[in-house]
């Protein structure tokens, strides 16, 4: 099978081809390995190869719902017996576990052919994947940006077309963050839905869950069917779902009550393009018949962040100590940031740790009361677009300044300086929305519905009540049918991995769109058709638009580069830059922007060309 054919199929479809004899598992593996060799020098996502293990699987025979589909597992918490687990750390050297993790055993039982392990930041501690052990993993949508973390290697590999889905886990957003960065679907299951034994009964006090990042909703749904279920000796047991998750993804969800909030829980700015994208998601939900209301649970965002960081510190301290005992590594073999977190963890009292752990119950109860009035909660997945590589790293001067503190073990001194509050702000400013689901144990998903002006993916996060993955998958399937994203892949013009993006919609299809509803969204009146314009990868056309009296501040986002809360006023002209075919742009915009508050565009054919303006007519 050539790569173009391979990429046109998700894991479910590839498994069907193998089952019908139209392609062999060996052919699929060869295609995946060839793709890995082609793109790995640019994305650096798969540091550990497992070709021998994959060949052994083929020789032994395959069965299960994904029999013959190539697959990658994450280099933490998804151990494969006899294969190094490094957790992205130099301190683990070449540690090889003696047995499979339970989740890995279930991956193999599903028939997946595992041929490598994907990169993670050291100990999976960051929302970016730049471990010193392996170097930075790069986002196929823009090689100068991060794919997120901690499942950044998995997301980059899927976005680059190496595999249709890859193993991932989520202890603070590590499935949803990279899914949002790389234009993928990412579902974090409820606490206890997927086992994490036998090496642990729970990971991070139950905050972490395993599943995959995938290009299609149904792949994640079918994978959850394969992974879910009790594990001997596990501390959590959750009621089995009614029916299958694969069936849920094909069902209509009915009319849902959905709360939406774009405000950062930390009170920090959220990128204007991301805010606008969530507003568009709200409009889409309304067009699908759902009730959407601006609301948020009564939870102290800073308090939740501090509770999360207390867990973070304590778990890092315990993990560093365990690795040192296991391998004999010195503390200097860990990265400076990891050593600092471990020092803080050793400095927190057991009483403080337990007190903050008890706070989780308060947050879960508050969220539970919130879900008495709503079926789902919509927020951005991220507060910013994917960050440039290295931009969020600890500055060199701070690393030098930390030297004496680490050497003298002055963790209690650091805590007295108020560093926890500062770390809560600095470490979570770009990812403040995801930790709520982890601490409350609820399921959550990131859905790739929008792209920025820079052609970077933007994720919409939905959180559901505990145990309601079925509801999330029903809505995800509906959204996927309404706004398909499967064929939207990185392309040459996006400084990505070099594949042409062949899925653009023609502007002339806009003429068939229905005009936006006259009703006002609880969030925004942004015309939904503008989204189609932004998705079209054509030449840039500059369109001069005058803000009308009927509009509100920000109605042009994300298309208006000048749209700021304090800038647009009635009568002010702003330049919209959108991807458009030269001859069709004026007519397309006129049809797309049905808002009577705008002054009309001139209908002169050919008035718009790349980097030219069409003037406003009276």
Coordinates of C-alpha atoms in Angstrom, one line a residue:
X1 CA 0.0 0.0 0.0
X2 CA 1.4 3.4 -0.9
X3 CA 1.4 6.3 1.6
X4 CA -1.5 8.2 0.0
X5 CA -3.8 5.2 0.2
X6 CA -2.6 4.5 3.8
X7 CA -3.3 8.0 5.0
X8 CA -6.8 8.0 3.5
X9 CA -7.8 5.3 6.1
X10 CA -8.3 5.5 9.8
X11 CA -7.3 2.5 12.0
X12 CA -10.8 1.1 11.8
X13 CA -10.7 1.1 8.0
X14 CA -7.2 -0.3 7.8
X15 CA -8.3 -3.2 10.1
X16 CA -11.2 -3.9 7.7
X17 CA -8.9 -4.0 4.7
X18 CA -6.7 -6.6 6.6
X19 CA -9.7 -8.6 7.6
X20 CA -11.0 -8.7 4.0
X21 CA -7.6 -9.7 2.6
X22 CA -7.3 -6.6 0.5
X23 CA -4.0 -5.7 2.2
X24 CA -1.6 -7.6 4.6
X25 CA -0.5 -6.5 8.0
X26 CA 3.1 -6.8 6.7
X27 CA 2.3 -4.3 4.0
X28 CA 0.8 -1.8 6.4
X29 CA 3.8 -2.1 8.7
X30 CA 6.2 -1.5 5.9
X31 CA 4.3 1.6 4.8
X32 CA 4.2 2.9 8.4
X33 CA 7.9 2.2 8.9
X34 CA 8.8 4.0 5.6
X35 CA 6.8 7.0 6.6
X36 CA 8.6 7.0 10.0
X37 CA 12.0 7.0 8.3
X38 CA 10.8 9.8 6.0
X39 CA 9.6 12.3 8.6
X40 CA 11.4 11.3 11.8
X41 CA 14.5 13.4 11.1
X42 CA 12.2 16.5 11.0
X43 CA 9.7 15.8 13.9
X44 CA 11.8 13.6 16.3
X45 CA 8.8 11.8 17.7
X46 CA 9.8 8.1 17.9
X47 CA 13.1 7.6 19.7
X48 CA 12.7 3.9 20.4
X49 CA 12.2 1.5 17.5
X50 CA 10.7 -2.0 17.9
X51 CA 11.0 -3.6 14.5
X52 CA 12.0 -7.0 15.9
X53 CA 9.0 -7.0 18.2
X54 CA 6.7 -6.0 15.4
X55 CA 8.0 -8.8 13.1
X56 CA 7.5 -11.3 16.0
X57 CA 3.9 -10.2 16.3
X58 CA 3.3 -10.7 12.6
X59 CA 4.8 -14.2 12.8
X60 CA 2.7 -15.2 15.8
X61 CA -0.6 -14.2 14.2
X62 CA -3.0 -11.4 15.0
X63 CA -6.6 -11.1 16.2
X64 CA -8.8 -8.5 17.6
X65 CA -10.7 -5.4 16.4
X66 CA -7.5 -3.7 15.1
X67 CA -5.7 -6.8 13.9
X68 CA -2.8 -5.7 11.6
X69 CA -2.9 -1.9 12.3
X70 CA 0.5 -0.3 12.9
X71 CA 0.7 1.4 16.4
X72 CA 3.0 3.3 18.6
X73 CA 3.0 3.3 22.4
X74 CA 4.1 6.1 24.8
X75 CA 7.4 5.9 26.6
X76 CA 5.8 6.2 30.0
X77 CA 3.2 4.0 31.8
X78 CA 2.8 1.8 28.7
X79 CA 5.7 -0.6 29.4
X80 CA 6.5 -3.3 26.9
X81 CA 8.5 -6.2 28.4
X82 CA 12.1 -6.2 27.4
X83 CA 12.0 -2.8 25.7
X84 CA 13.6 0.2 27.3
X85 CA 11.3 2.6 29.2
X86 CA 13.1 5.9 29.6
X87 CA 10.3 8.3 30.5
X88 CA 12.3 10.9 28.6
X89 CA 15.0 10.9 31.3
X90 CA 18.7 10.3 31.2
X91 CA 18.5 8.9 34.7
X92 CA 16.6 5.8 33.5
X93 CA 19.3 4.8 31.1
X94 CA 18.4 1.5 29.6
X95 CA 15.9 0.2 32.1
X96 CA 13.8 -2.6 30.6
X97 CA 10.6 -3.7 32.4
X98 CA 10.1 -7.4 32.9
X99 CA 6.4 -7.4 32.1
X100 CA 3.9 -5.5 29.9
X101 CA 1.7 -2.8 31.5
X102 CA -1.9 -3.9 31.5
X103 CA -2.8 -1.3 29.0
X104 CA -0.1 -2.5 26.6
X105 CA -1.3 -6.0 27.0
X106 CA -4.7 -4.9 25.9
X107 CA -3.3 -2.9 23.0
X108 CA -1.6 -6.1 21.8
X109 CA -4.8 -8.2 22.5
X110 CA -6.7 -5.8 20.2
X111 CA -4.3 -6.9 17.4
X112 CA -2.3 -3.7 17.1
X113 CA 1.3 -4.1 15.7
X114 CA 3.6 -2.1 18.0
X115 CA 6.8 -1.0 16.3
X116 CA 8.0 1.9 18.4
X117 CA 7.7 4.2 21.5
X118 CA 6.9 7.9 21.3
X119 CA 8.7 10.7 23.0
X120 CA 7.6 12.4 26.2
X121 CA 9.0 15.2 28.3
X122 CA 11.0 14.0 31.3
X123 CA 8.7 12.0 33.6
X124 CA 5.8 13.4 31.5
X125 CA 5.9 16.6 33.5
X126 CA 5.3 19.3 30.9
X127 CA 2.9 20.5 28.3
X128 CA 5.7 20.5 25.7
X129 CA 7.9 17.6 24.6
X130 CA 11.5 18.8 24.8
X131 CA 13.4 16.2 26.9
X132 CA 17.2 16.6 27.1
X133 CA 17.4 12.8 26.7
X134 CA 16.0 12.8 23.1
X135 CA 15.7 16.5 22.1
X136 CA 12.7 18.5 21.1
X137 CA 9.7 16.9 19.3
X138 CA 8.3 19.2 16.6
X139 CA 4.8 19.9 15.5
X140 CA 4.1 18.7 11.9
X141 CA 1.8 21.8 11.4
X142 CA 4.8 24.1 12.1
X143 CA 8.2 22.6 12.7
X144 CA 9.2 25.6 14.8
X145 CA 6.4 24.9 17.3
X146 CA 5.7 22.3 20.0
X147 CA 3.2 19.5 19.5
X148 CA 2.3 19.9 23.2
X149 CA 2.8 17.3 25.9
X150 CA 3.2 15.1 27.5
X151 CA 1.9 12.8 24.7
X152 CA 3.7 15.1 22.2
X153 CA 5.5 12.3 20.4
X154 CA 2.3 10.4 19.9
X155 CA 0.4 13.4 18.6
X156 CA 3.2 14.4 16.2
X157 CA 3.5 10.9 14.9
X158 CA -0.3 10.7 14.2
X159 CA -0.4 14.2 12.6
X160 CA 2.6 13.4 10.4
X161 CA 0.8 10.2 9.1
X162 CA 3.0 7.6 10.6
X163 CA 0.1 5.9 12.3
X164 CA -3.7 6.7 12.4
X165 CA -3.7 6.6 16.2
X166 CA -1.1 6.2 19.0
X167 CA -1.1 5.4 22.7
X168 CA -1.3 8.3 25.1
X169 CA -2.1 9.1 28.7
X170 CA -3.5 12.2 30.5
X171 CA -2.6 13.2 34.1
X172 CA -3.2 17.0 33.6
X173 CA -4.2 17.3 30.0
X174 CA -1.6 15.2 28.3
X175 CA -4.0 13.6 25.8
X176 CA -6.0 16.8 25.2
X177 CA -3.2 19.3 25.0
X178 CA -1.2 17.6 22.2
X179 CA -4.5 16.7 20.4
X180 CA -5.3 20.4 20.3
X181 CA -1.8 21.3 19.2
X182 CA -1.8 18.8 16.4
X183 CA -5.4 18.9 15.0
X184 CA -6.4 15.5 16.5
X185 CA -9.2 14.0 18.5
X186 CA -8.3 13.3 22.1
X187 CA -10.5 11.7 24.8
X188 CA -9.5 11.4 28.5
X189 CA -11.6 8.6 30.1
X190 CA -13.1 8.7 33.5
X191 CA -11.0 7.7 36.5
X192 CA -10.9 3.9 36.6
X193 CA -12.3 3.3 33.1
X194 CA -9.0 2.0 31.8
X195 CA -6.6 0.0 34.1
X196 CA -3.0 1.1 34.8
X197 CA -1.6 -2.0 36.5
X198 CA 0.2 -4.1 37.4
X199 CA 3.0 -1.7 38.3
X200 CA 0.5 0.8 39.9
X201 CA -3.0 0.7 41.2
X202 CA -3.4 4.3 40.3
X203 CA -1.2 6.9 38.7
X204 CA -1.0 10.4 40.2
X205 CA -3.7 9.6 42.8
X206 CA -6.0 8.5 40.0
X207 CA -5.6 11.7 38.1
X208 CA -4.1 9.9 35.0
X209 CA -6.0 7.9 32.4
X210 CA -4.8 6.0 29.3
X211 CA -6.2 5.9 25.8
X212 CA -5.0 7.3 22.4
X213 CA -4.8 10.3 20.2
X214 CA -6.5 9.7 16.9
X215 CA -7.6 11.2 13.6
X216 CA -11.1 9.9 13.8
X217 CA -13.7 9.7 16.6
X218 CA -14.5 6.1 16.0
X219 CA -10.9 5.0 16.4
X220 CA -10.8 6.4 19.9
X221 CA -14.3 4.9 20.6
X222 CA -13.3 1.4 19.5
X223 CA -10.1 1.6 21.3
X224 CA -11.9 2.5 24.5
X225 CA -14.1 -0.5 24.0
X226 CA -10.9 -2.6 23.8
X227 CA -9.2 -1.1 26.8
X228 CA -12.0 -0.5 29.3
X229 CA -12.9 -3.0 32.0
X230 CA -11.8 -4.2 35.5
X231 CA -8.2 -5.2 36.4
X232 CA -7.4 -7.6 39.2
X233 CA -6.4 -5.7 42.3
X234 CA -7.2 -2.3 40.8
X235 CA -8.4 0.3 43.4
X236 CA -11.1 1.7 41.1
X237 CA -13.9 0.0 39.4
X238 CA -16.4 1.8 37.3
X239 CA -19.7 0.5 36.0
X240 CA -19.4 -0.9 32.5
X241 CA -21.1 1.1 29.7
X242 CA -24.4 0.2 28.2
X243 CA -23.7 -1.0 24.6
X244 CA -20.4 -0.1 23.0
X245 CA -18.6 3.2 22.6
X246 CA -18.2 2.5 18.9
X247 CA -22.0 2.5 18.7
X248 CA -22.2 5.7 20.8
X249 CA -20.0 7.5 18.2
X250 CA -22.6 6.8 15.5
X251 CA -25.6 7.8 17.5
X252 CA -27.2 11.3 17.7
X253 CA -26.9 12.8 21.2
X254 CA -30.3 14.4 21.3
X255 CA -30.7 18.0 22.5
X256 CA -28.0 18.8 25.1
X257 CA -27.7 21.6 27.6
X258 CA -24.1 22.9 27.2
X259 CA -22.4 25.5 29.3
X260 CA -19.6 27.5 27.7
X261 CA -16.8 29.6 29.2
X262 CA -13.8 31.1 27.6
X263 CA -12.4 32.8 30.7
X264 CA -9.1 31.4 32.0
X265 CA -9.6 29.8 35.5
X266 CA -6.4 31.7 36.5
X267 CA -7.8 35.1 35.3
X268 CA -5.1 35.3 32.6
X269 CA -5.5 36.3 29.0
X270 CA -6.8 33.8 26.4
X271 CA -5.7 34.2 22.8
X272 CA -8.3 36.1 20.8
X273 CA -8.3 33.6 18.0
X274 CA -9.0 30.8 20.5
X275 CA -11.9 32.7 22.1
X276 CA -13.4 33.3 18.7
X277 CA -13.0 29.6 17.8
X278 CA -15.0 28.6 20.9
X279 CA -17.6 31.2 20.1
X280 CA -17.9 29.5 16.7
X281 CA -18.2 26.1 18.3
X282 CA -21.0 27.5 20.4
X283 CA -22.8 28.7 17.3
X284 CA -22.3 25.3 15.6
X285 CA -23.8 23.6 18.6
X286 CA -26.8 25.8 18.5
X287 CA -27.2 25.1 14.8
X288 CA -27.2 21.4 15.6
X289 CA -30.1 22.0 18.0
X290 CA -28.3 22.2 21.4
X291 CA -29.0 24.7 24.1
X292 CA -25.9 26.8 24.8
X293 CA -25.5 29.1 27.8
X294 CA -22.6 31.1 29.2
X295 CA -21.9 29.6 32.6
X296 CA -19.1 28.0 34.7
X297 CA -18.8 25.9 37.9
X298 CA -18.2 27.6 41.2
X299 CA -14.6 26.5 41.6
X300 CA -11.6 28.6 42.7
X301 CA -9.3 28.3 39.7
X302 CA -6.1 29.3 41.6
X303 CA -7.0 27.0 44.5
X304 CA -7.4 24.1 42.0
X305 CA -4.1 25.0 40.3
X306 CA -2.3 24.9 43.7
X307 CA -3.9 21.6 44.6
X308 CA -2.8 20.2 41.3
X309 CA 0.8 21.5 41.8
X310 CA 1.0 20.0 45.3
X311 CA 0.2 16.6 43.8
X312 CA 2.7 17.4 41.0
X313 CA 5.5 18.2 43.5
X314 CA 4.9 15.2 45.7
X315 CA 4.6 12.8 42.8
X316 CA 7.8 14.1 41.2
X317 CA 9.7 13.7 44.5
X318 CA 8.5 10.1 44.9
X319 CA 9.3 9.2 41.3
X320 CA 12.8 10.7 41.3
X321 CA 13.5 8.7 44.5
X322 CA 12.2 5.5 43.0
X323 CA 14.2 5.9 39.8
X324 CA 17.4 6.6 41.8
X325 CA 16.9 3.5 43.8
X326 CA 16.1 1.4 40.7
X327 CA 19.1 2.6 38.6
X328 CA 21.6 4.1 41.0
X329 CA 21.4 7.4 39.1
X330 CA 22.6 10.6 40.7
X331 CA 20.2 13.5 41.0
X332 CA 22.3 15.5 38.6
X333 CA 21.1 13.1 35.8
X334 CA 17.7 14.7 36.0
X335 CA 16.8 18.0 34.4
X336 CA 17.1 21.1 36.5
X337 CA 13.3 21.7 36.4
X338 CA 12.7 18.1 37.5
X339 CA 15.1 18.5 40.4
X340 CA 13.5 21.7 41.5
X341 CA 10.0 20.1 41.5
X342 CA 11.4 17.1 43.5
X343 CA 12.9 19.5 46.0
X344 CA 9.6 21.2 46.5
X345 CA 7.9 17.9 46.8
X346 CA 10.3 16.8 49.6
X347 CA 9.6 20.1 51.3
X348 CA 5.8 19.8 51.5
X349 CA 4.6 18.2 54.7
X350 CA 2.5 15.1 54.5
X351 CA -0.3 17.0 56.2
X352 CA -0.3 19.7 53.5
X353 CA -0.3 17.0 50.7
X354 CA -3.3 15.2 52.3
X355 CA -5.2 18.5 52.8
X356 CA -4.8 19.5 49.1
X357 CA -5.7 15.9 48.1
X358 CA -9.0 16.3 50.1
X359 CA -9.7 19.5 48.1
X360 CA -10.2 17.3 45.1
X361 CA -13.5 16.1 46.6
X362 CA -14.7 19.7 47.0
X363 CA -14.0 20.4 43.3
X364 CA -15.7 17.1 42.3
X365 CA -18.8 17.9 44.3
X366 CA -19.0 21.5 42.9
X367 CA -18.7 20.2 39.4
X368 CA -21.3 17.5 40.1
X369 CA -23.8 20.2 41.2
X370 CA -23.0 22.1 38.0
X371 CA -23.9 19.1 35.9
X372 CA -27.3 19.0 37.5
X373 CA -28.1 21.9 35.2
X374 CA -25.9 21.1 32.2
X375 CA -25.0 18.0 30.2
X376 CA -21.6 19.2 29.1
X377 CA -19.1 22.0 29.8
X378 CA -17.4 23.7 26.8
X379 CA -14.1 25.6 27.2
X380 CA -10.9 26.1 25.1
X381 CA -8.5 23.2 25.4
X382 CA -5.6 25.7 25.5
X383 CA -5.2 29.4 26.3
X384 CA -2.7 29.9 23.5
X385 CA -1.7 28.6 20.1
X386 CA 1.1 26.0 20.1
X387 CA 4.2 27.6 21.5
X388 CA 7.5 28.0 19.7
X389 CA 10.1 25.3 20.5
X390 CA 12.0 26.4 23.6
X391 CA 9.9 29.4 24.4
X392 CA 8.5 27.9 27.6
X393 CA 11.8 26.5 28.9
X394 CA 13.5 27.6 32.1
X395 CA 15.8 30.5 31.3
X396 CA 19.5 29.8 31.7
X397 CA 19.9 32.4 34.4
X398 CA 17.2 30.8 36.4
X399 CA 18.9 27.4 36.0
X400 CA 22.1 29.0 37.3
X401 CA 20.3 30.7 40.2
X402 CA 18.7 27.4 41.2
X403 CA 22.1 25.7 41.6
X404 CA 22.8 26.8 45.1
X405 CA 19.2 26.3 46.2
X406 CA 19.2 22.7 44.9
X407 CA 22.7 22.1 46.3
X408 CA 21.7 23.2 49.8
X409 CA 18.2 21.6 49.7
X410 CA 16.4 24.9 50.4
X411 CA 13.0 23.7 49.4
X412 CA 11.2 25.1 52.5
X413 CA 12.8 28.4 51.8
X414 CA 11.4 28.4 48.2
X415 CA 8.0 27.5 49.5
X416 CA 8.0 30.5 51.9
X417 CA 8.8 32.9 48.9
X418 CA 5.3 32.2 47.5
X419 CA 6.8 30.3 44.6
X420 CA 3.8 27.9 44.5
X421 CA 1.5 30.8 43.4
X422 CA 4.0 31.9 40.9
X423 CA 4.4 28.4 39.5
X424 CA 0.7 28.0 39.3
X425 CA 0.5 31.0 37.1
X426 CA 3.6 30.5 35.0
X427 CA 3.4 26.7 34.5
X428 CA -0.4 26.6 33.7
X429 CA -0.9 30.0 32.0
X430 CA -1.0 28.3 28.6
X431 CA -3.0 25.2 29.8
X432 CA -5.3 26.3 32.6
X433 CA -8.5 24.5 31.4
X434 CA -7.5 20.8 31.4
X435 CA -6.6 20.0 35.1
X436 CA -10.3 20.2 36.3
X437 CA -11.2 16.9 34.6
X438 CA -8.1 15.2 36.1
X439 CA -8.7 16.2 39.7
X440 CA -12.4 15.5 39.5
X441 CA -12.0 12.2 37.7
X442 CA -14.4 13.2 34.9
X443 CA -14.1 12.4 31.2
X444 CA -13.1 15.2 28.8
X445 CA -12.2 15.5 25.1
X446 CA -10.5 17.9 22.7
X447 CA -12.2 18.2 19.3
X448 CA -10.3 19.8 16.3
X449 CA -12.9 22.1 14.8
X450 CA -10.9 25.2 14.0
X451 CA -7.6 26.5 12.7
X452 CA -5.9 29.8 13.3
X453 CA -4.8 32.4 10.8
X454 CA -1.4 30.8 11.0
X455 CA -3.0 27.4 10.0
X456 CA -2.5 26.0 13.5
X457 CA -5.1 23.8 15.0
X458 CA -7.4 25.0 17.8
X459 CA -9.1 22.5 20.1
X460 CA -12.5 22.8 21.7
X461 CA -12.7 21.0 25.1
X462 CA -15.8 19.3 26.4
X463 CA -16.1 17.9 30.0
X464 CA -18.9 15.5 30.9
X465 CA -20.2 14.1 34.2
X466 CA -18.3 11.2 35.7
X467 CA -18.7 8.0 33.6
X468 CA -20.4 9.7 30.6
X469 CA -17.9 9.0 27.9
X470 CA -20.9 7.9 25.9
X471 CA -22.3 11.4 25.9
X472 CA -19.0 12.9 24.8
X473 CA -18.6 10.4 21.9
X474 CA -22.1 10.9 20.7
X475 CA -21.5 14.7 20.4
X476 CA -18.0 14.1 19.0
X477 CA -19.4 12.0 16.2
X478 CA -22.1 14.6 15.5
X479 CA -19.5 17.3 15.3
X480 CA -17.2 15.2 13.1
X481 CA -20.1 14.7 10.7
X482 CA -21.0 18.4 10.7
X483 CA -17.4 19.7 10.3
X484 CA -15.2 16.8 9.1
X485 CA -11.5 17.3 9.9
X486 CA -10.0 13.9 8.9
X487 CA -8.6 15.0 5.6
X488 CA -7.1 18.3 7.0
X489 CA -3.4 17.5 7.3
X490 CA -0.2 19.5 7.5
X491 CA 1.0 20.8 4.1
X492 CA 3.9 22.5 2.4
X493 CA 2.5 26.0 2.8
X494 CA 2.3 25.5 6.5
X495 CA 6.0 24.8 7.0
X496 CA 5.0 21.3 7.9
X497 CA 6.1 17.8 6.9
X498 CA 5.7 18.3 3.2
X499 CA 2.3 16.7 2.3
X500 CA 0.0 18.7 0.1
X501 CA -3.3 19.5 1.8
X502 CA -5.8 18.3 -0.8
X503 CA -9.0 18.8 1.3
X504 CA -9.8 22.5 0.7
X505 CA -13.4 23.5 0.2
X506 CA -14.0 25.7 -2.8
X507 CA -15.3 29.2 -2.0
X508 CA -18.1 28.7 -4.4
X509 CA -19.7 26.2 -2.0
X510 CA -20.3 29.2 0.3
X511 CA -23.1 30.2 -2.0
X512 CA -25.0 27.1 -1.0
X513 CA -24.6 27.8 2.7
X514 CA -27.6 29.0 4.7
X515 CA -27.4 32.5 5.9
X516 CA -26.6 32.8 9.6
X517 CA -29.6 32.8 11.9
X518 CA -30.9 36.2 13.0
X519 CA -31.0 35.0 16.6
X520 CA -28.1 36.1 18.8
X521 CA -25.8 33.5 20.3
X522 CA -25.2 33.7 24.1
X523 CA -21.5 34.1 23.2
X524 CA -21.2 35.8 19.8
X525 CA -22.9 36.7 16.6
X526 CA -19.9 35.6 14.5
X527 CA -21.2 34.4 11.1
X528 CA -20.6 30.6 10.9
X529 CA -19.8 30.8 7.2
X530 CA -16.7 32.8 7.9
X531 CA -15.2 29.6 9.2
X532 CA -15.3 28.1 5.7
X533 CA -13.4 31.1 4.3
X534 CA -10.6 30.6 6.9
X535 CA -10.3 27.0 6.1
X536 CA -9.6 27.5 2.4
X537 CA -5.9 27.3 1.7
X538 CA -5.8 29.7 -1.2
X539 CA -4.0 33.0 -1.9
X540 CA -4.5 35.6 0.7
X541 CA -7.1 38.3 -0.2
X542 CA -7.4 41.5 1.7
X543 CA -11.0 42.6 2.3
X544 CA -11.7 46.1 3.7
X545 CA -14.8 46.0 5.9
X546 CA -16.5 48.8 7.9
X547 CA -17.7 48.0 11.3
X548 CA -21.5 48.6 11.4
X549 CA -23.7 50.0 14.1
X550 CA -25.5 46.6 14.6
X551 CA -22.2 44.8 15.5
X552 CA -20.5 44.3 18.7
X553 CA -16.8 44.5 19.7
X554 CA -14.9 41.5 18.4
X555 CA -17.4 40.3 15.9
X556 CA -14.7 40.0 13.2
X557 CA -12.4 37.7 15.1
X558 CA -10.4 35.7 14.2
X559 CA -10.3 37.2 10.7
X560 CA -9.6 40.8 11.7
X561 CA -6.0 41.2 12.6
X562 CA -6.7 44.5 14.4
X563 CA -9.7 43.2 16.4
X564 CA -9.0 44.1 20.0
X565 CA -11.6 44.9 22.7
X566 CA -10.5 48.6 22.7
X567 CA -10.0 49.1 18.9
X568 CA -13.0 48.5 16.6
X569 CA -15.7 51.2 16.6
X570 CA -18.6 52.0 14.4
X571 CA -17.5 53.3 11.1
X572 CA -13.9 52.1 11.5
X573 CA -12.4 50.3 8.6
X574 CA -10.5 47.0 9.3
X575 CA -8.6 44.8 6.8
X576 CA -9.7 41.1 6.8
X577 CA -7.1 38.8 5.4
X578 CA -8.5 35.5 4.4
X579 CA -7.5 32.7 2.1
X580 CA -9.5 33.2 -1.1
X581 CA -9.4 32.6 -4.8
X582 CA -8.8 35.9 -6.5
X583 CA -12.0 36.0 -8.7
X584 CA -14.4 34.7 -6.1
X585 CA -13.4 36.5 -2.9
X586 CA -15.7 39.5 -3.2
X587 CA -18.8 37.5 -4.0
X588 CA -17.9 34.8 -1.4
X589 CA -17.5 37.4 1.4
X590 CA -20.7 39.1 0.5
X591 CA -22.6 35.8 0.7
X592 CA -20.8 34.8 3.9
X593 CA -21.3 38.0 5.8
X594 CA -25.0 38.2 5.8
X595 CA -25.0 40.6 8.9
X596 CA -27.0 43.7 8.1
X597 CA -24.6 45.7 10.2
X598 CA -22.0 45.6 7.5
X599 CA -21.8 48.0 4.6
X600 CA -22.0 46.0 1.4
X601 CA -19.1 44.9 -0.7
X602 CA -18.7 46.1 -4.3
X603 CA -19.8 43.3 -6.6
X604 CA -17.2 44.1 -9.2
X605 CA -16.0 40.8 -10.6
X606 CA -12.3 40.4 -10.1
X607 CA -12.1 43.3 -7.8
X608 CA -10.1 41.2 -5.3
X609 CA -6.8 39.6 -6.0
X610 CA -4.1 38.3 -3.7
X611 CA -3.0 41.0 -1.3
X612 CA -5.4 43.5 -2.9
X613 CA -8.4 45.2 -1.4
X614 CA -12.1 45.3 -2.4
X615 CA -13.6 48.6 -1.3
X616 CA -16.8 49.0 0.6
X617 CA -19.9 50.2 -1.3
X618 CA -22.8 52.1 0.1

